[in-house]
Short mmCIF file of C-alpha atoms and ligand atoms in Angstrom, two decimals:
data_model
loop_
_atom_site.label_atom_id
_atom_site.label_comp_id
_atom_site.label_asym_id
_atom_site.label_seq_id
_atom_site.Cartn_x
_atom_site.Cartn_y
_atom_site.Cartn_z
CA MET B 158 203.62 136.88 135.45
CA VAL B 159 205.03 136.11 131.95
CA THR B 160 206.34 132.69 131.83
CA PRO B 161 209.80 132.46 130.20
CA PRO B 162 209.74 130.87 126.89
CA SER B 163 210.58 127.24 126.85
CA ARG B 164 214.09 126.51 125.66
CA PRO B 165 215.70 123.33 124.56
CA ARG B 166 217.05 122.09 127.78
CA PRO B 167 220.44 120.03 127.72
CA GLY B 168 219.75 116.54 128.90
CA PRO B 169 220.15 115.38 132.48
CA GLY B 170 223.75 115.49 131.17
CA PRO B 171 225.39 112.31 129.39
CA LYS B 172 227.92 110.60 131.63
CA PRO B 173 231.44 111.22 130.67
CA GLY B 174 231.97 109.16 127.63
CA GLY B 175 228.23 108.27 127.86
CA PRO B 176 225.98 108.80 124.68
CA PRO B 177 224.86 112.06 123.96
CA SER B 178 221.44 112.94 125.36
CA TYR B 179 218.55 115.07 124.22
CA ASP B 180 215.49 115.92 126.03
CA PHE B 181 212.35 116.91 123.95
CA ARG B 182 209.08 117.70 125.43
CA LEU B 183 206.56 115.99 122.89
CA GLY B 184 202.75 116.10 123.08
CA LEU B 185 200.26 113.49 122.27
CA TRP B 186 196.97 115.02 120.92
CA GLY B 187 193.81 113.82 119.40
CA SER B 188 190.18 113.66 120.02
CA SER B 189 188.66 110.83 122.42
CA GLY B 190 189.00 107.46 120.91
CA SER B 191 191.48 108.55 118.15
CA GLY B 192 193.93 105.99 119.62
CA LYS B 193 196.31 107.81 121.85
CA THR B 194 196.49 105.12 124.29
CA THR B 195 196.88 102.39 122.02
CA TYR B 196 199.59 104.43 120.18
CA LEU B 197 201.62 104.50 123.64
CA GLY B 198 201.07 100.81 123.97
CA ALA B 199 202.55 100.03 120.42
CA LEU B 200 205.60 102.26 120.78
CA ALA B 201 207.77 99.94 122.64
CA LEU B 202 206.88 97.12 120.25
CA ALA B 203 207.46 99.30 117.09
CA ALA B 204 210.96 100.19 118.54
CA ASP B 205 211.89 96.33 119.10
CA GLN B 206 210.43 95.50 115.55
CA ALA B 207 212.23 98.42 113.82
CA ARG B 208 215.13 97.07 111.53
CA GLY B 209 216.56 100.08 110.30
CA ARG B 210 219.68 99.73 108.17
CA SER B 211 221.86 101.33 110.62
CA VAL B 212 220.13 102.36 113.81
CA THR B 213 218.22 100.33 116.37
CA TRP B 214 215.93 101.72 118.84
CA THR B 215 214.52 100.67 122.40
CA LEU B 216 212.01 102.38 124.77
CA THR B 217 212.55 102.38 128.66
CA SER B 218 212.01 104.83 131.60
CA ARG B 219 214.20 105.69 134.55
CA HIS B 220 210.76 106.38 136.30
CA THR B 221 208.91 103.29 138.01
CA ASP B 222 205.57 104.55 137.22
CA ALA B 223 205.99 105.48 133.75
CA LEU B 224 207.81 102.06 133.03
CA SER B 225 204.73 100.23 134.66
CA VAL B 226 202.45 102.35 132.36
CA LEU B 227 204.65 101.11 129.44
CA THR B 228 204.67 97.27 130.48
CA GLU B 229 200.93 97.12 131.12
CA LEU B 230 200.01 98.75 127.93
CA THR B 231 202.44 96.55 125.98
CA HIS B 232 200.88 93.39 127.87
CA ASP B 233 197.39 94.56 126.97
CA LEU B 234 198.26 94.50 123.24
CA THR B 235 200.48 91.29 123.11
CA VAL B 236 199.52 88.89 125.65
CA ARG B 237 195.87 89.94 126.36
CA GLN B 238 195.23 90.81 122.86
CA ARG B 239 192.91 93.58 123.96
CA PHE B 240 193.17 97.42 123.49
CA PRO B 241 194.03 99.27 126.74
CA ALA B 242 191.05 100.72 128.92
CA PRO B 243 190.11 104.17 128.52
CA THR B 244 192.26 106.54 130.18
CA GLN B 245 190.90 107.96 133.34
CA SER B 246 193.40 110.58 134.48
CA ILE B 247 195.99 112.71 133.15
CA THR B 248 199.13 110.58 132.90
CA GLU B 249 202.73 112.31 132.74
CA LEU B 250 205.07 109.84 131.08
CA LYS B 251 208.93 110.27 130.98
CA TRP B 252 210.15 107.60 128.74
CA SER B 253 213.62 107.31 127.05
CA LEU B 254 214.21 106.30 123.40
CA LEU B 255 217.54 104.80 123.25
CA GLY B 256 219.14 104.45 119.91
CA GLU B 257 222.35 102.97 118.53
CA ARG B 258 223.97 103.78 115.12
CA LEU B 259 226.06 101.13 113.97
CA ALA B 260 229.52 102.38 113.13
CA SER B 261 229.68 99.84 110.33
CA ARG B 262 227.33 97.33 108.64
CA PRO B 263 228.28 93.70 109.84
CA ALA B 264 229.49 91.90 107.10
CA ASN B 265 226.80 89.23 107.28
CA SER B 266 223.96 91.57 107.56
CA SER B 267 221.22 91.39 105.18
CA LYS B 268 220.79 93.86 102.38
CA ASN B 269 217.29 94.34 103.19
CA SER B 270 217.16 96.94 105.98
CA TRP B 271 214.09 95.12 107.41
CA GLY B 272 215.89 91.94 107.59
CA GLY B 273 215.44 89.11 110.18
CA ARG B 274 215.60 89.39 113.81
CA GLY B 275 218.67 90.83 115.05
CA ALA B 276 219.88 92.12 111.87
CA GLY B 277 222.83 94.47 112.27
CA ARG B 278 222.82 94.33 115.78
CA PRO B 279 226.52 93.91 117.36
CA ALA B 280 227.63 90.57 118.29
CA THR B 281 229.64 91.76 121.15
CA PRO B 282 229.74 94.55 123.93
CA GLN B 283 232.93 95.42 122.31
CA ALA B 284 231.27 95.94 119.15
CA ALA B 285 228.43 97.77 120.89
CA ALA B 286 230.81 100.03 122.28
CA GLY B 287 232.22 101.09 119.01
CA ASN B 288 228.71 102.20 117.94
CA GLN B 289 227.41 105.92 118.32
CA SER B 290 224.27 105.99 120.96
CA ILE B 291 221.83 108.55 121.63
CA GLU B 292 219.49 108.86 124.38
CA ILE B 293 216.13 110.78 123.74
CA ASN B 294 214.18 111.86 126.68
CA LEU B 295 210.68 112.28 126.16
CA GLU B 296 208.16 113.98 128.25
CA LEU B 297 204.63 112.87 127.13
CA LEU B 298 201.42 113.94 128.57
CA GLU B 299 198.26 111.54 127.94
CA ALA B 300 194.92 112.92 128.69
CA PRO B 301 191.89 111.34 129.41
CA GLY B 302 189.04 111.68 126.33
CA TYR B 303 186.84 113.88 128.43
CA LEU B 304 189.68 116.74 128.43
CA VAL B 305 189.86 116.60 124.57
CA ASP B 306 186.26 115.94 123.94
CA ASP B 307 184.25 118.97 122.55
CA ASN B 308 181.17 118.78 125.35
CA LYS B 309 183.74 119.60 128.14
CA TRP B 310 184.19 123.03 126.59
CA ARG B 311 180.61 123.56 126.55
CA ASP B 312 177.95 124.41 129.00
CA PRO B 313 176.32 120.96 129.84
CA ASP B 314 172.80 122.74 129.76
CA GLU B 315 173.25 124.08 126.33
CA ASP B 316 171.44 122.43 123.30
CA PRO B 317 173.48 119.68 121.68
CA LEU B 318 176.05 120.84 119.07
CA GLU B 319 174.57 120.42 115.53
CA PHE B 320 176.88 119.80 112.78
CA ASP B 321 176.04 123.01 110.99
CA ASP B 322 176.85 125.03 113.99
CA LEU B 323 180.55 124.73 112.79
CA ASP B 324 181.30 128.56 112.39
CA PHE B 325 184.88 130.22 112.19
CA ASP B 326 182.89 133.50 113.62
CA ALA B 327 181.54 131.66 116.71
CA PRO B 328 183.12 132.84 119.94
CA GLU B 329 185.54 130.09 121.31
CA PRO B 330 183.92 127.65 123.78
CA GLU B 331 184.78 128.20 127.37
CA PRO B 332 185.79 124.92 129.51
CA THR B 333 183.23 124.44 131.90
CA GLY B 334 183.20 122.91 135.80
CA GLY B 335 186.22 121.49 137.42
CA MET B 336 187.76 120.44 134.15
CA ALA B 337 189.09 123.91 133.67
CA GLY B 338 192.35 123.17 135.52
CA ASP B 339 193.09 119.88 133.79
CA ILE B 340 192.33 121.65 130.40
CA ALA B 341 194.96 124.43 131.41
CA ARG B 342 197.56 121.60 132.41
CA LEU B 343 196.88 120.11 128.84
CA VAL B 344 197.29 123.39 126.85
CA ASP B 345 200.14 124.52 128.96
CA HIS B 346 201.83 121.27 128.07
CA LEU B 347 201.16 121.37 124.27
CA ALA B 348 202.01 125.14 124.10
CA ARG B 349 205.38 124.21 125.56
CA CYS B 350 206.08 121.27 123.70
CA ASN B 351 208.94 121.29 120.80
CA GLY B 352 206.81 118.69 118.91
CA ILE B 353 203.27 117.23 118.67
CA ILE B 354 201.82 114.04 117.66
CA TYR B 355 198.47 114.79 116.56
CA LEU B 356 196.29 111.53 116.02
CA PHE B 357 193.54 112.23 113.31
CA ASP B 358 191.05 109.44 113.23
CA PRO B 359 189.44 109.39 109.85
CA GLU B 360 186.73 107.15 110.93
CA ARG B 361 185.42 109.57 113.56
CA GLU B 362 185.75 112.21 111.28
CA ASP B 363 183.83 110.51 108.40
CA ARG B 364 181.23 109.54 110.91
CA ASP B 365 180.73 112.74 113.12
CA GLY B 366 182.26 115.32 110.92
CA ASP B 367 183.25 117.16 114.30
CA ALA B 368 187.12 116.73 114.50
CA PHE B 369 187.47 120.55 113.88
CA ARG B 370 185.61 121.81 116.87
CA HIS B 371 187.75 119.92 119.46
CA PHE B 372 190.77 120.68 117.42
CA ASN B 373 190.16 124.49 117.06
CA ALA B 374 189.25 124.94 120.98
CA THR B 375 192.60 123.48 121.90
CA LEU B 376 194.54 124.91 119.16
CA THR B 377 193.33 128.38 119.78
CA GLU B 378 194.10 128.22 123.38
CA VAL B 379 197.62 126.82 122.42
CA GLN B 380 198.40 129.46 120.14
CA ALA B 381 197.32 132.18 122.57
CA ARG B 382 199.59 130.65 125.32
CA THR B 383 202.59 130.45 122.94
CA PHE B 384 202.01 134.01 121.83
CA ARG B 385 201.87 135.13 125.39
CA ASP B 386 205.23 133.36 125.87
CA GLY B 387 206.72 135.08 123.04
CA ARG B 388 207.34 131.76 121.23
CA MET B 389 205.59 132.35 117.91
CA ILE B 390 207.63 132.60 114.90
CA GLY B 391 206.11 135.30 113.00
CA ALA B 392 202.55 134.27 112.81
CA ARG B 393 203.26 130.62 112.95
CA LEU B 394 203.49 128.35 115.87
CA PRO B 395 207.04 126.85 116.49
CA HIS B 396 206.09 123.41 116.98
CA HIS B 397 207.19 120.62 114.81
CA PHE B 398 203.59 118.72 113.96
CA ALA B 399 203.33 114.92 113.17
CA VAL B 400 199.86 114.11 111.90
CA CYS B 401 199.07 110.48 112.43
CA VAL B 402 196.07 109.38 110.41
CA THR B 403 195.08 106.40 112.63
CA LYS B 404 193.48 102.96 112.21
CA MET B 405 194.80 102.60 108.51
CA ASP B 406 194.38 98.62 109.12
CA THR B 407 190.48 99.41 109.04
CA PRO B 408 189.06 98.48 105.73
CA ALA B 409 187.01 101.50 105.77
CA VAL B 410 189.95 103.61 106.31
CA LEU B 411 192.30 101.83 103.80
CA GLU B 412 189.58 101.68 101.36
CA LEU B 413 189.27 105.58 101.39
CA ALA B 414 193.02 105.96 101.20
CA MET B 415 193.85 103.55 98.39
CA THR B 416 192.29 102.08 95.22
CA ARG B 417 191.41 98.41 95.17
CA GLN B 418 194.33 97.87 92.77
CA GLU B 419 196.87 99.69 94.93
CA ILE B 420 195.44 97.37 98.13
CA GLU B 421 196.01 94.33 95.87
CA GLN B 422 199.65 95.23 95.10
CA LEU B 423 200.30 95.33 98.95
CA ARG B 424 200.33 91.30 98.69
CA GLU B 425 203.55 91.62 96.70
CA SER B 426 205.49 93.58 99.59
CA ASN B 427 208.42 91.98 101.28
CA GLY B 428 208.63 92.46 105.06
CA PRO B 429 206.19 94.82 107.06
CA ILE B 430 203.87 97.12 105.14
CA LYS B 431 204.91 100.71 105.53
CA LEU B 432 202.64 103.26 103.61
CA GLY B 433 203.97 106.57 102.76
CA SER B 434 203.06 109.76 103.84
CA GLU B 435 201.56 110.72 100.52
CA ILE B 436 198.83 108.20 101.30
CA ALA B 437 197.92 109.69 104.65
CA GLU B 438 197.94 113.30 103.12
CA GLY B 439 196.00 112.05 100.32
CA LEU B 440 193.17 110.67 102.63
CA VAL B 441 192.80 113.86 104.40
CA ASP B 442 192.70 115.66 101.07
CA ARG B 443 190.06 113.29 99.97
CA LEU B 444 188.05 113.71 103.03
CA CYS B 445 188.27 117.52 102.64
CA ARG B 446 187.37 117.37 98.86
CA GLU B 447 184.23 114.87 99.36
CA ARG B 448 183.07 116.33 102.54
CA PRO B 449 183.61 120.03 102.13
CA LYS B 450 181.49 120.82 105.12
CA GLY B 451 183.29 118.32 107.30
CA GLY B 452 185.77 119.15 110.05
CA ALA B 453 188.63 117.81 108.10
CA ARG B 454 188.79 120.73 105.92
CA HIS B 455 189.05 123.07 108.72
CA VAL B 456 191.62 120.93 110.37
CA ARG B 457 193.67 120.83 107.23
CA ASP B 458 193.30 124.46 106.78
CA ALA B 459 194.17 125.32 110.45
CA ILE B 460 197.55 122.97 110.10
CA ASP B 461 198.37 124.88 106.86
CA ASN B 462 197.97 128.14 108.47
CA ARG B 463 199.38 127.83 111.80
CA PHE B 464 202.25 125.63 111.57
CA LEU B 465 205.60 125.97 109.36
CA PRO B 466 205.01 123.78 106.43
CA GLU B 467 208.42 122.48 106.67
CA ARG B 468 207.72 121.62 110.25
CA VAL B 469 204.53 119.52 109.29
CA ARG B 470 204.37 115.83 108.17
CA TYR B 471 201.68 113.26 107.60
CA PHE B 472 202.05 109.64 108.65
CA ALA B 473 199.97 106.69 107.83
CA THR B 474 199.63 105.01 111.05
CA SER B 475 198.30 101.94 112.72
CA ALA B 476 199.33 101.06 116.08
CA VAL B 477 198.09 97.25 115.61
CA GLY B 478 199.16 96.92 111.77
CA PHE B 479 197.69 94.55 109.25
CA TRP B 480 196.84 91.01 110.13
CA ILE B 481 199.40 88.86 108.05
CA GLY B 482 198.73 85.27 107.10
CA PRO B 483 200.69 82.21 107.68
CA ASP B 484 202.52 82.76 104.32
CA GLY B 485 203.83 85.94 105.89
CA LYS B 486 201.95 87.91 103.19
CA PHE B 487 199.35 90.81 103.24
CA ASP B 488 196.02 89.20 102.20
CA PRO B 489 193.87 91.88 100.40
CA ALA B 490 190.68 89.82 101.31
CA GLY B 491 191.29 89.91 104.98
CA TYR B 492 193.91 92.25 106.42
CA GLU B 493 191.64 93.23 109.38
CA ASN B 494 193.70 92.79 112.56
CA VAL B 495 190.85 93.67 114.85
CA LEU B 496 187.81 91.33 115.67
CA VAL B 497 184.79 91.34 117.78
CA ASP B 498 184.13 88.29 119.94
CA GLY B 499 181.85 87.51 122.83
CA ALA B 500 184.09 89.54 125.23
CA GLY B 501 184.43 92.51 122.82
CA VAL B 502 186.92 93.97 120.50
CA ARG B 503 190.20 91.95 120.30
CA ILE B 504 193.30 92.11 118.31
CA ARG B 505 193.33 89.17 115.99
CA GLY B 506 196.95 88.47 115.43
CA SER B 507 200.28 89.81 116.18
CA VAL B 508 200.76 93.64 116.59
CA ARG B 509 203.05 95.04 113.75
CA PRO B 510 202.86 98.91 114.46
CA MET B 511 202.79 100.77 111.38
CA ASN B 512 204.36 104.39 111.47
CA VAL B 513 204.26 104.63 115.21
CA LEU B 514 207.91 105.16 116.04
CA GLU B 515 208.79 107.00 112.76
CA PRO B 516 206.70 110.07 113.71
CA LEU B 517 208.52 110.24 116.99
CA VAL B 518 212.04 109.70 115.41
CA TRP B 519 211.27 112.31 112.78
CA LEU B 520 210.25 114.73 115.40
CA ALA B 521 213.35 114.25 117.36
CA GLU B 522 215.63 114.36 114.23
CA CYS B 523 213.88 117.75 113.05
CA ILE B 524 213.81 119.39 116.40
CA ARG B 525 217.69 118.27 116.91
CA LYS B 526 218.72 119.68 113.38
CA ALA B 527 216.81 122.92 114.15
CA GLN B 528 218.23 123.51 117.52
CA ARG B 529 221.79 122.87 116.02
CA ALA B 530 221.03 125.62 113.33
CA GLY B 531 220.11 127.71 116.25
CA LEU B 532 216.42 128.15 115.24
CA PRO B 533 213.78 128.30 117.87
CA THR B 534 211.84 125.23 118.61
N1 GDP E 1206 191.57 99.10 113.89
C1 GDP E 1206 192.21 100.08 115.10
N2 GDP E 1206 191.48 100.28 116.09
C2 GDP E 1206 192.17 101.01 116.81
C3 GDP E 1206 193.68 101.33 116.85
N3 GDP E 1206 193.98 102.00 117.73
C4 GDP E 1206 192.77 102.31 118.61
N4 GDP E 1206 191.76 101.54 118.07
C5 GDP E 1206 190.28 101.55 118.56
O1 GDP E 1206 190.06 102.76 119.28
C6 GDP E 1206 189.62 102.73 120.31
C7 GDP E 1206 190.21 103.71 121.29
O2 GDP E 1206 191.55 103.87 121.43
P1 GDP E 1206 192.21 104.54 122.73
O3 GDP E 1206 193.72 104.16 122.49
O4 GDP E 1206 191.90 104.20 123.90
O5 GDP E 1206 191.99 106.06 122.15
P2 GDP E 1206 192.17 107.45 123.18
O6 GDP E 1206 191.04 107.84 123.91
O7 GDP E 1206 192.76 108.46 122.00
O8 GDP E 1206 193.19 107.05 123.93
C8 GDP E 1206 190.37 101.47 120.86
O9 GDP E 1206 189.72 100.61 121.72
C9 GDP E 1206 190.03 100.56 119.50
O10 GDP E 1206 188.88 99.91 119.44
C10 GDP E 1206 194.41 100.82 115.42
O11 GDP E 1206 195.60 100.97 115.33
N5 GDP E 1206 193.61 100.17 114.83
MG1 MG E 1207 193.46 107.28 126.21
#
């Protein structure tokens, strides 16, 4: 049976006079340990901390289970100052991102769009009622590492994969054992998504050079599924694709992405540090250049070839953000926000997510624009 193509569905329906509501299906994808669960935990914090010039955001859910996941993950990062435990099972999360576009900027609001707490928020319910609201309903699927790990696509009795085995001509690996159903569910979800947040872990890529094998096995399945569903746009996938280069707060990663001088200059930043997409793309390019046999080259080529270029954007992401000293400044000599103590890995200071909300808002905006223009998504 051919499954009908996924169409943008109208929201559950805004109440008469209520905010416009948009439903998006977004996938979260990345190799095991790339930071997916942590990213989700940081999302509510990122929304609370966002100080847009004219829009404020908050994350919530109508669903009890999804709401408790949200609360627990945020609790891990802020109160316990620990990273969330590894994901054990596929979790479907229906979260809603509520945005409010201010009708006009309050006279006393700071010119700096990232001003003090509460900047730009309406002072009264009447003022809030005059603002434009938007409700973005997200369907996310978080998969445990074992589903996206290469080894589950392979016969466990086979010899271990060697780096040199990477080969475009090799037959695609088949999922083995009881995982097949779960993998099919993940592929099905990704194929039907309007947008995908792909977490690219440069540390792992640098260490293992194996990002491609995992990426390619899943992408090939997603493409075949999209093709069967009749959703391809020419030879390209219809998805909007946000590539989040993760763990940018790690010195090994930041020093690959930026020169020492550029890092020194971050000390002068006012407000939260937000690295541009050119830094993220530059880092991937550097990995491609300096490790031409590594997986990054293949991931980059696959992204360039399989998605519409105008639907791809890179983000320099850190779920926990940089450690900021008591003077409120970035310290080029000690910006790592993660440390190891007797009880394991711990988050050192406040969590200040960088480019965590942005990919999601970018995806939602682009998908909405494309849908308005009558383009397939
Ligand atoms: N430095 C740093 N490490 C991170 C960050 N996010 C995740 N990690 C590390 O990566 C590990 C795996 O993250 P997790 O979210 O469980 O990855 P998942 O398997 O993709 O869900 C965590 O336990 C942390 O050690 C980040 O923003 N910065
Ligand atoms: Mg996880």
